[in-house]
């Protein structure tokens, strides 16, 4: 049976730990992986803008010796003629061995996975989930902190529409003694589904606050996010909320010396560029982790030894 990755909880904690170990082995011995996917093809079907996710998938497949095909905007595919995601997925299964799909509609990659005959990876569906960003985040945290348990994680910004945060909470809430500090404006708090299904049901320790300053001293990880302009219903709300949190060197004065600052990127203005060279800023190292963990994931789903 083929395996897809639609939601991060499609993977067990053991499988995630294995993927992290595999990615670390790839980092150590890249030469051993250069031909692992020779003659394999990845299709990237991106119906929404992307820089890191699409290019990291593509460079991951090239570094495994495979090839890549696909489209980077809906307008250049038959979606513009009215083709359904299900038909596109079934069609692309004739050309590729694995599919990575990003779509503005929640659930589209799931629908694709039901019709595709090859594994489908959700590369972000609307305001829902983004499991491969979470694998990237977990590898980054593991490398920066040496552990995935016993952590206080602050998630700051647009926790309502930010799909990376939803998937990160889903993953991290399965590790021991992880506490979340959810920092957002009232209007951008985590959706009820995340609060009830992931946090409350699993009895995860979490608090919600509007103050980044108050939260800062206790955090081991600060996960900053962009206000998701494209998911707002009106521009006025976006304009009112877009500058809610701007991380500056001054605000880091009360932070732990070994805080790790993550951001899925792209950044708009929520992290001052003056922080980029602070050793605690991990977000560009995080980008690189994204390539290695996607290499590990594709090896797993393609069942390459
Ligand atoms: C994120 C996304 O697309 O959800 N970006 C990414 O994949 N690295 C975050 C964002 O767009 O804000």
mmCIF file of N, CA and C and ligand atoms in Angstrom, residues 48-50 52-53 102 123 130 133 163-164 226 228 230-231 263-266 294, ligand 1:
data_model
loop_
_atom_site.group_PDB
_atom_site.id
_atom_site.type_symbol
_atom_site.label_atom_id
_atom_site.label_comp_id
_atom_site.label_asym_id
_atom_site.label_seq_id
_atom_site.Cartn_x
_atom_site.Cartn_y
_atom_site.Cartn_z
ATOM 1 N N UNK A 48 -0.183 27.514 -5.414
ATOM 2 C CA UNK A 48 -0.010 28.698 -4.561
ATOM 3 C C UNK A 48 1.465 29.061 -4.580
ATOM 4 N N UNK A 49 1.794 30.357 -4.353
ATOM 5 C CA UNK A 49 3.203 30.757 -4.395
ATOM 6 C C UNK A 49 4.075 29.997 -3.396
ATOM 7 N N UNK A 50 5.327 29.849 -3.754
ATOM 8 C CA UNK A 50 6.276 29.177 -2.876
ATOM 9 C C UNK A 50 7.684 29.466 -3.373
ATOM 10 N N UNK A 52 10.744 28.433 -0.833
ATOM 11 C CA UNK A 52 11.489 27.394 -0.113
ATOM 12 C C UNK A 52 10.928 25.993 -0.310
ATOM 13 N N UNK A 53 9.621 25.857 -0.156
ATOM 14 C CA UNK A 53 9.076 24.495 -0.140
ATOM 15 C C UNK A 53 9.285 23.831 -1.498
ATOM 16 N N UNK A 102 0.872 21.721 -3.299
ATOM 17 C CA UNK A 102 0.430 22.859 -2.471
ATOM 18 C C UNK A 102 -0.819 23.427 -3.103
ATOM 19 N N UNK A 123 2.153 19.792 0.605
ATOM 20 C CA UNK A 123 3.166 20.852 0.740
ATOM 21 C C UNK A 123 2.515 22.151 1.216
ATOM 22 N N UNK A 130 0.814 21.845 7.195
ATOM 23 C CA UNK A 130 2.033 21.930 6.387
ATOM 24 C C UNK A 130 3.049 20.958 6.982
ATOM 25 N N UNK A 133 6.934 21.263 6.487
ATOM 26 C CA UNK A 133 7.558 22.369 7.217
ATOM 27 C C UNK A 133 7.800 21.922 8.657
ATOM 28 N N UNK A 163 -0.634 27.830 8.922
ATOM 29 C CA UNK A 163 -0.712 26.351 8.903
ATOM 30 C C UNK A 163 0.516 25.699 9.507
ATOM 31 N N UNK A 164 1.657 26.390 9.447
ATOM 32 C CA UNK A 164 2.870 25.771 10.001
ATOM 33 C C UNK A 164 2.735 25.571 11.511
ATOM 34 N N UNK A 226 4.460 34.989 9.995
ATOM 35 C CA UNK A 226 3.969 36.125 9.210
ATOM 36 C C UNK A 226 2.443 36.209 9.329
ATOM 37 N N UNK A 228 -0.879 36.235 7.699
ATOM 38 C CA UNK A 228 -1.168 35.598 6.398
ATOM 39 C C UNK A 228 -2.173 36.426 5.582
ATOM 40 N N UNK A 230 -3.029 36.768 2.567
ATOM 41 C CA UNK A 230 -3.871 36.173 1.527
ATOM 42 C C UNK A 230 -5.064 35.407 2.079
ATOM 43 N N UNK A 231 -5.083 35.165 3.404
ATOM 44 C CA UNK A 231 -6.212 34.415 3.967
ATOM 45 C C UNK A 231 -7.204 35.316 4.699
ATOM 46 N N UNK A 263 11.549 30.539 12.134
ATOM 47 C CA UNK A 263 10.516 31.182 11.317
ATOM 48 C C UNK A 263 10.432 30.338 10.041
ATOM 49 N N UNK A 264 9.232 29.930 9.614
ATOM 50 C CA UNK A 264 9.163 29.121 8.393
ATOM 51 C C UNK A 264 9.572 29.923 7.159
ATOM 52 N N UNK A 265 9.527 31.253 7.286
ATOM 53 C CA UNK A 265 9.776 32.186 6.175
ATOM 54 C C UNK A 265 8.701 31.985 5.082
ATOM 55 N N UNK A 266 8.335 32.922 4.280
ATOM 56 C CA UNK A 266 8.961 34.228 4.144
ATOM 57 C C UNK A 266 8.609 35.168 5.314
ATOM 58 N N UNK A 294 13.395 16.561 3.528
ATOM 59 C CA UNK A 294 12.577 16.147 2.373
ATOM 60 C C UNK A 294 13.265 15.023 1.609
HETATM 61 C C1 LIG B 1 4.960 28.925 5.062
HETATM 62 C C2 LIG B 1 3.708 28.459 4.326
HETATM 63 O O1 LIG B 1 3.684 28.421 3.107
HETATM 64 O O2 LIG B 1 2.777 28.120 5.043
HETATM 65 N N1 LIG B 1 6.069 29.033 4.226
HETATM 66 C C3 LIG B 1 6.826 27.927 3.962
HETATM 67 O O3 LIG B 1 6.351 26.953 3.420
HETATM 68 N N2 LIG B 1 8.097 27.922 4.376
HETATM 69 C C4 LIG B 1 4.727 30.118 5.905
HETATM 70 C C5 LIG B 1 4.126 31.345 5.296
HETATM 71 O O4 LIG B 1 3.809 31.401 4.118
HETATM 72 O O5 LIG B 1 3.976 32.293 6.056
#
